[in-house]
Amino acid sequence: MIVFKTISAKRLIACTGILCAMLAVGGVLMQPVRTALTVSTQRDLPIYCVDAEKKVCSLTFDAAWGNEDTGQLIEILGEHNIQATFFVVGEWVEKYPESVKQLSDAGHEVMNHSSTHPHMPQLSSEQMISEVKQCNEKIKAITGKEPTLFRCPFGDYDDAVVGTMRSIGMYTIQWDVDSLDWRDPPASDIVKRVVSKAQPGSIILFHNAATNTPEALPAVIDGLIEKGFSFVPVSQLIMTENYEIDHTGRQIAADDAAQ
């Protein structure tokens, strides 16, 4: 019995040493695998907002169906001397070409929201490109300007959508402040939500045919001005080169990201 116990202890020590060595080697070997998985699963994100030092933001409006309030929105923005960005669907352009021209003539950006408002991830790359190019052509025929910004219908995207847009020179734009005006909340709720959530570099989402947006918009603008914000269209807010996008969708200068 005594001999048996002595041998077992030695074997236990030996086995423990071997096991530790195996785990150590295994940890080293597994490390590159974990790193590779981290890199390969990183998403290709659109621009949700911009890393900005100054209190500047962009007001954006999606136009897909109705046109009840476009003229009033143009008037309100004009009174405050603000240039905004309108993302319009090609079919909307066909229905309301006079509104597209009014937006452009008033100094607002008219950008791309697809031609027929589909769920983009359900399309092939060729179909995505067709959707965007058709809309670009319709906008350019009225404004004389080629859109460079794209917003996905329903805010629905995946890596293929963002990559495909990049391949044809389009910047995919999301938002970091959603007014939720499409739910028709009271104007006071819209104002409180937007003013409280806006940060330097924010891209704020509204819609051109939401019930209470015209009532809320002046107070939103005044509230943001009181907090020290100024306004620029999205093309003037974003960086067009030497940038990275972090895991939250914030666009950062490449030099800053490297630090």
PDB file of C-alpha atoms in Angstrom, residues 44-234:
ATOM      1  CA  ASP A  44     -19.090  47.244 -41.800  1.00  0.00           C
ATOM      2  CA  LEU A  45     -21.155  50.104 -40.404  1.00  0.00           C
ATOM      3  CA  PRO A  46     -22.722  53.197 -41.939  1.00  0.00           C
ATOM      4  CA  ILE A  47     -22.050  56.633 -40.458  1.00  0.00           C
ATOM      5  CA  TYR A  48     -24.313  57.184 -37.454  1.00  0.00           C
ATOM      6  CA  CYS A  49     -22.620  60.344 -36.211  1.00  0.00           C
ATOM      7  CA  VAL A  50     -19.296  62.167 -36.364  1.00  0.00           C
ATOM      8  CA  ASP A  51     -16.631  62.738 -33.744  1.00  0.00           C
ATOM      9  CA  ALA A  52     -16.815  66.534 -33.624  1.00  0.00           C
ATOM     10  CA  GLU A  53     -15.142  68.957 -31.251  1.00  0.00           C
ATOM     11  CA  LYS A  54     -17.616  71.760 -31.919  1.00  0.00           C
ATOM     12  CA  LYS A  55     -21.330  71.642 -31.178  1.00  0.00           C
ATOM     13  CA  VAL A  56     -22.500  71.070 -34.716  1.00  0.00           C
ATOM     14  CA  CYS A  57     -25.189  68.681 -35.953  1.00  0.00           C
ATOM     15  CA  SER A  58     -27.270  67.861 -39.017  1.00  0.00           C
ATOM     16  CA  LEU A  59     -31.035  67.846 -39.416  1.00  0.00           C
ATOM     17  CA  THR A  60     -32.205  65.171 -41.848  1.00  0.00           C
ATOM     18  CA  PHE A  61     -35.631  64.344 -43.259  1.00  0.00           C
ATOM     19  CA  ASP A  62     -36.706  61.167 -45.036  1.00  0.00           C
ATOM     20  CA  ALA A  63     -39.245  61.582 -47.828  1.00  0.00           C
ATOM     21  CA  ALA A  64     -40.787  58.371 -49.094  1.00  0.00           C
ATOM     22  CA  TRP A  65     -44.548  58.738 -49.429  1.00  0.00           C
ATOM     23  CA  GLY A  66     -46.507  61.812 -48.351  1.00  0.00           C
ATOM     24  CA  ASN A  67     -45.755  65.436 -49.126  1.00  0.00           C
ATOM     25  CA  GLU A  68     -48.049  67.249 -46.738  1.00  0.00           C
ATOM     26  CA  ASP A  69     -45.428  69.268 -44.884  1.00  0.00           C
ATOM     27  CA  THR A  70     -42.458  69.732 -47.203  1.00  0.00           C
ATOM     28  CA  GLY A  71     -43.288  73.346 -48.011  1.00  0.00           C
ATOM     29  CA  GLN A  72     -43.777  74.200 -44.348  1.00  0.00           C
ATOM     30  CA  LEU A  73     -40.495  72.557 -43.393  1.00  0.00           C
ATOM     31  CA  ILE A  74     -38.695  74.572 -46.071  1.00  0.00           C
ATOM     32  CA  GLU A  75     -40.232  77.731 -44.633  1.00  0.00           C
ATOM     33  CA  ILE A  76     -39.251  76.932 -41.035  1.00  0.00           C
ATOM     34  CA  LEU A  77     -35.692  76.023 -41.979  1.00  0.00           C
ATOM     35  CA  GLY A  78     -35.457  79.178 -44.072  1.00  0.00           C
ATOM     36  CA  GLU A  79     -36.561  81.362 -41.180  1.00  0.00           C
ATOM     37  CA  HIS A  80     -33.692  79.952 -39.133  1.00  0.00           C
ATOM     38  CA  ASN A  81     -31.226  80.056 -42.036  1.00  0.00           C
ATOM     39  CA  ILE A  82     -30.532  76.318 -41.728  1.00  0.00           C
ATOM     40  CA  GLN A  83     -29.566  73.985 -44.542  1.00  0.00           C
ATOM     41  CA  ALA A  84     -30.755  70.423 -43.971  1.00  0.00           C
ATOM     42  CA  THR A  85     -30.433  67.112 -45.815  1.00  0.00           C
ATOM     43  CA  PHE A  86     -33.473  65.418 -47.346  1.00  0.00           C
ATOM     44  CA  PHE A  87     -33.192  61.749 -48.271  1.00  0.00           C
ATOM     45  CA  VAL A  88     -35.771  61.129 -50.971  1.00  0.00           C
ATOM     46  CA  VAL A  89     -37.093  58.008 -52.685  1.00  0.00           C
ATOM     47  CA  GLY A  90     -37.032  57.965 -56.476  1.00  0.00           C
ATOM     48  CA  GLU A  91     -40.767  57.279 -56.695  1.00  0.00           C
ATOM     49  CA  TRP A  92     -41.343  60.323 -54.457  1.00  0.00           C
ATOM     50  CA  VAL A  93     -39.219  62.398 -56.817  1.00  0.00           C
ATOM     51  CA  GLU A  94     -41.450  61.339 -59.705  1.00  0.00           C
ATOM     52  CA  LYS A  95     -44.609  62.278 -57.799  1.00  0.00           C
ATOM     53  CA  TYR A  96     -43.378  65.599 -56.413  1.00  0.00           C
ATOM     54  CA  PRO A  97     -40.715  67.044 -58.725  1.00  0.00           C
ATOM     55  CA  GLU A  98     -41.733  70.595 -57.781  1.00  0.00           C
ATOM     56  CA  SER A  99     -40.926  69.886 -54.130  1.00  0.00           C
ATOM     57  CA  VAL A 100     -37.540  68.440 -55.078  1.00  0.00           C
ATOM     58  CA  LYS A 101     -36.763  71.628 -56.979  1.00  0.00           C
ATOM     59  CA  GLN A 102     -37.971  73.789 -54.067  1.00  0.00           C
ATOM     60  CA  LEU A 103     -35.708  71.913 -51.678  1.00  0.00           C
ATOM     61  CA  SER A 104     -32.703  72.306 -53.937  1.00  0.00           C
ATOM     62  CA  ASP A 105     -33.437  75.960 -54.699  1.00  0.00           C
ATOM     63  CA  ALA A 106     -33.685  76.663 -50.958  1.00  0.00           C
ATOM     64  CA  GLY A 107     -30.149  75.308 -50.478  1.00  0.00           C
ATOM     65  CA  HIS A 108     -30.999  71.958 -48.940  1.00  0.00           C
ATOM     66  CA  GLU A 109     -29.258  68.746 -49.908  1.00  0.00           C
ATOM     67  CA  VAL A 110     -31.378  66.260 -51.820  1.00  0.00           C
ATOM     68  CA  MET A 111     -29.854  62.844 -51.283  1.00  0.00           C
ATOM     69  CA  ASN A 112     -30.634  59.217 -52.075  1.00  0.00           C
ATOM     70  CA  HIS A 113     -33.120  57.020 -50.199  1.00  0.00           C
ATOM     71  CA  SER A 114     -33.369  54.326 -52.944  1.00  0.00           C
ATOM     72  CA  SER A 115     -35.677  54.233 -55.929  1.00  0.00           C
ATOM     73  CA  THR A 116     -38.516  52.043 -54.595  1.00  0.00           C
ATOM     74  CA  HIS A 117     -37.856  51.831 -50.810  1.00  0.00           C
ATOM     75  CA  PRO A 118     -36.989  48.107 -50.572  1.00  0.00           C
ATOM     76  CA  HIS A 119     -35.230  46.212 -47.801  1.00  0.00           C
ATOM     77  CA  MET A 120     -31.737  46.519 -49.247  1.00  0.00           C
ATOM     78  CA  PRO A 121     -30.185  43.404 -47.605  1.00  0.00           C
ATOM     79  CA  GLN A 122     -32.695  41.285 -49.523  1.00  0.00           C
ATOM     80  CA  LEU A 123     -31.263  42.473 -52.858  1.00  0.00           C
ATOM     81  CA  SER A 124     -28.246  41.351 -54.842  1.00  0.00           C
ATOM     82  CA  SER A 125     -25.390  43.826 -55.274  1.00  0.00           C
ATOM     83  CA  GLU A 126     -26.549  44.471 -58.835  1.00  0.00           C
ATOM     84  CA  GLN A 127     -30.073  45.241 -57.639  1.00  0.00           C
ATOM     85  CA  MET A 128     -28.750  47.543 -54.914  1.00  0.00           C
ATOM     86  CA  ILE A 129     -26.714  49.498 -57.433  1.00  0.00           C
ATOM     87  CA  SER A 130     -29.691  49.743 -59.768  1.00  0.00           C
ATOM     88  CA  GLU A 131     -31.895  51.098 -56.971  1.00  0.00           C
ATOM     89  CA  VAL A 132     -29.400  53.796 -56.095  1.00  0.00           C
ATOM     90  CA  LYS A 133     -28.403  54.789 -59.615  1.00  0.00           C
ATOM     91  CA  GLN A 134     -32.016  55.121 -60.736  1.00  0.00           C
ATOM     92  CA  CYS A 135     -32.753  57.422 -57.802  1.00  0.00           C
ATOM     93  CA  ASN A 136     -29.582  59.433 -58.423  1.00  0.00           C
ATOM     94  CA  GLU A 137     -30.581  59.978 -62.035  1.00  0.00           C
ATOM     95  CA  LYS A 138     -34.046  61.210 -61.063  1.00  0.00           C
ATOM     96  CA  ILE A 139     -32.641  63.643 -58.516  1.00  0.00           C
ATOM     97  CA  LYS A 140     -29.913  64.939 -60.807  1.00  0.00           C
ATOM     98  CA  ALA A 141     -32.411  65.523 -63.623  1.00  0.00           C
ATOM     99  CA  ILE A 142     -34.159  68.085 -61.390  1.00  0.00           C
ATOM    100  CA  THR A 143     -31.396  69.526 -59.216  1.00  0.00           C
ATOM    101  CA  GLY A 144     -28.432  69.192 -61.551  1.00  0.00           C
ATOM    102  CA  LYS A 145     -26.475  67.634 -58.680  1.00  0.00           C
ATOM    103  CA  GLU A 146     -25.325  64.023 -58.297  1.00  0.00           C
ATOM    104  CA  PRO A 147     -26.128  62.664 -54.799  1.00  0.00           C
ATOM    105  CA  THR A 148     -23.224  61.224 -52.827  1.00  0.00           C
ATOM    106  CA  LEU A 149     -25.090  60.151 -49.687  1.00  0.00           C
ATOM    107  CA  PHE A 150     -27.391  57.169 -49.266  1.00  0.00           C
ATOM    108  CA  ARG A 151     -29.778  56.278 -46.458  1.00  0.00           C
ATOM    109  CA  CYS A 152     -31.153  52.746 -46.327  1.00  0.00           C
ATOM    110  CA  PRO A 153     -34.943  52.385 -46.345  1.00  0.00           C
ATOM    111  CA  PHE A 154     -36.174  51.313 -42.901  1.00  0.00           C
ATOM    112  CA  GLY A 155     -32.604  51.878 -41.675  1.00  0.00           C
ATOM    113  CA  ASP A 156     -32.041  48.271 -42.813  1.00  0.00           C
ATOM    114  CA  TYR A 157     -28.481  47.383 -43.833  1.00  0.00           C
ATOM    115  CA  ASP A 158     -25.796  44.727 -43.628  1.00  0.00           C
ATOM    116  CA  ASP A 159     -22.125  44.525 -44.592  1.00  0.00           C
ATOM    117  CA  ALA A 160     -22.999  43.891 -48.241  1.00  0.00           C
ATOM    118  CA  VAL A 161     -25.124  47.035 -48.459  1.00  0.00           C
ATOM    119  CA  VAL A 162     -22.484  49.318 -46.954  1.00  0.00           C
ATOM    120  CA  GLY A 163     -19.712  47.764 -49.018  1.00  0.00           C
ATOM    121  CA  THR A 164     -21.696  47.964 -52.244  1.00  0.00           C
ATOM    122  CA  MET A 165     -22.504  51.625 -51.660  1.00  0.00           C
ATOM    123  CA  ARG A 166     -18.848  52.348 -51.024  1.00  0.00           C
ATOM    124  CA  SER A 167     -17.920  50.618 -54.280  1.00  0.00           C
ATOM    125  CA  ILE A 168     -19.965  53.175 -56.246  1.00  0.00           C
ATOM    126  CA  GLY A 169     -18.770  56.185 -54.259  1.00  0.00           C
ATOM    127  CA  MET A 170     -21.765  56.543 -51.932  1.00  0.00           C
ATOM    128  CA  TYR A 171     -21.521  57.200 -48.190  1.00  0.00           C
ATOM    129  CA  THR A 172     -24.151  55.295 -46.217  1.00  0.00           C
ATOM    130  CA  ILE A 173     -25.729  57.553 -43.590  1.00  0.00           C
ATOM    131  CA  GLN A 174     -27.679  56.404 -40.554  1.00  0.00           C
ATOM    132  CA  TRP A 175     -28.552  58.540 -37.492  1.00  0.00           C
ATOM    133  CA  ASP A 176     -27.814  58.636 -33.785  1.00  0.00           C
ATOM    134  CA  VAL A 177     -30.833  60.727 -32.726  1.00  0.00           C
ATOM    135  CA  ASP A 178     -34.261  59.455 -33.789  1.00  0.00           C
ATOM    136  CA  SER A 179     -37.083  61.951 -33.255  1.00  0.00           C
ATOM    137  CA  LEU A 180     -39.599  59.077 -33.524  1.00  0.00           C
ATOM    138  CA  ASP A 181     -41.879  61.601 -35.224  1.00  0.00           C
ATOM    139  CA  TRP A 182     -43.310  58.806 -37.389  1.00  0.00           C
ATOM    140  CA  ARG A 183     -45.076  57.483 -34.286  1.00  0.00           C
ATOM    141  CA  ASP A 184     -46.966  60.802 -34.061  1.00  0.00           C
ATOM    142  CA  PRO A 185     -46.016  61.669 -30.469  1.00  0.00           C
ATOM    143  CA  PRO A 186     -46.924  65.152 -29.164  1.00  0.00           C
ATOM    144  CA  ALA A 187     -44.660  67.907 -30.448  1.00  0.00           C
ATOM    145  CA  SER A 188     -43.390  68.499 -26.917  1.00  0.00           C
ATOM    146  CA  ASP A 189     -42.159  64.894 -26.726  1.00  0.00           C
ATOM    147  CA  ILE A 190     -40.284  65.273 -30.011  1.00  0.00           C
ATOM    148  CA  VAL A 191     -38.620  68.443 -28.761  1.00  0.00           C
ATOM    149  CA  LYS A 192     -37.597  66.931 -25.438  1.00  0.00           C
ATOM    150  CA  ARG A 193     -36.240  63.777 -27.021  1.00  0.00           C
ATOM    151  CA  VAL A 194     -34.139  65.453 -29.713  1.00  0.00           C
ATOM    152  CA  VAL A 195     -32.759  68.320 -27.639  1.00  0.00           C
ATOM    153  CA  SER A 196     -31.785  66.011 -24.761  1.00  0.00           C
ATOM    154  CA  LYS A 197     -30.081  63.409 -26.961  1.00  0.00           C
ATOM    155  CA  ALA A 198     -28.185  65.579 -29.438  1.00  0.00           C
ATOM    156  CA  GLN A 199     -24.396  65.540 -29.128  1.00  0.00           C
ATOM    157  CA  PRO A 200     -21.632  67.254 -31.124  1.00  0.00           C
ATOM    158  CA  GLY A 201     -21.619  65.538 -34.520  1.00  0.00           C
ATOM    159  CA  SER A 202     -25.153  64.146 -34.232  1.00  0.00           C
ATOM    160  CA  ILE A 203     -27.243  63.232 -37.260  1.00  0.00           C
ATOM    161  CA  ILE A 204     -30.906  63.758 -36.364  1.00  0.00           C
ATOM    162  CA  LEU A 205     -33.743  61.889 -38.085  1.00  0.00           C
ATOM    163  CA  PHE A 206     -37.113  63.422 -38.980  1.00  0.00           C
ATOM    164  CA  HIS A 207     -39.681  62.691 -41.695  1.00  0.00           C
ATOM    165  CA  ASN A 208     -41.248  65.132 -44.113  1.00  0.00           C
ATOM    166  CA  ALA A 209     -44.804  63.863 -43.641  1.00  0.00           C
ATOM    167  CA  ALA A 210     -45.005  63.151 -39.900  1.00  0.00           C
ATOM    168  CA  THR A 211     -48.007  64.747 -38.205  1.00  0.00           C
ATOM    169  CA  ASN A 212     -46.321  66.857 -35.527  1.00  0.00           C
ATOM    170  CA  THR A 213     -42.894  67.560 -37.015  1.00  0.00           C
ATOM    171  CA  PRO A 214     -43.722  71.063 -38.321  1.00  0.00           C
ATOM    172  CA  GLU A 215     -45.005  72.042 -34.885  1.00  0.00           C
ATOM    173  CA  ALA A 216     -41.983  70.586 -33.106  1.00  0.00           C
ATOM    174  CA  LEU A 217     -39.222  71.743 -35.454  1.00  0.00           C
ATOM    175  CA  PRO A 218     -38.983  75.437 -34.406  1.00  0.00           C
ATOM    176  CA  ALA A 219     -38.694  74.480 -30.729  1.00  0.00           C
ATOM    177  CA  VAL A 220     -36.131  71.784 -31.555  1.00  0.00           C
ATOM    178  CA  ILE A 221     -34.014  74.324 -33.406  1.00  0.00           C
ATOM    179  CA  ASP A 222     -34.351  76.943 -30.666  1.00  0.00           C
ATOM    180  CA  GLY A 223     -33.543  74.381 -27.977  1.00  0.00           C
ATOM    181  CA  LEU A 224     -30.405  73.226 -29.757  1.00  0.00           C
ATOM    182  CA  ILE A 225     -29.287  76.806 -30.436  1.00  0.00           C
ATOM    183  CA  GLU A 226     -29.689  77.567 -26.729  1.00  0.00           C
ATOM    184  CA  LYS A 227     -27.330  74.660 -26.020  1.00  0.00           C
ATOM    185  CA  GLY A 228     -24.771  76.167 -28.406  1.00  0.00           C
ATOM    186  CA  PHE A 229     -25.398  74.045 -31.497  1.00  0.00           C
ATOM    187  CA  SER A 230     -25.052  75.138 -35.095  1.00  0.00           C
ATOM    188  CA  PHE A 231     -26.336  73.239 -38.137  1.00  0.00           C
ATOM    189  CA  VAL A 232     -24.795  71.996 -41.377  1.00  0.00           C
ATOM    190  CA  PRO A 233     -26.005  69.534 -44.020  1.00  0.00           C
ATOM    191  CA  VAL A 234     -24.634  66.011 -43.704  1.00  0.00           C
TER     192      VAL A 234
END
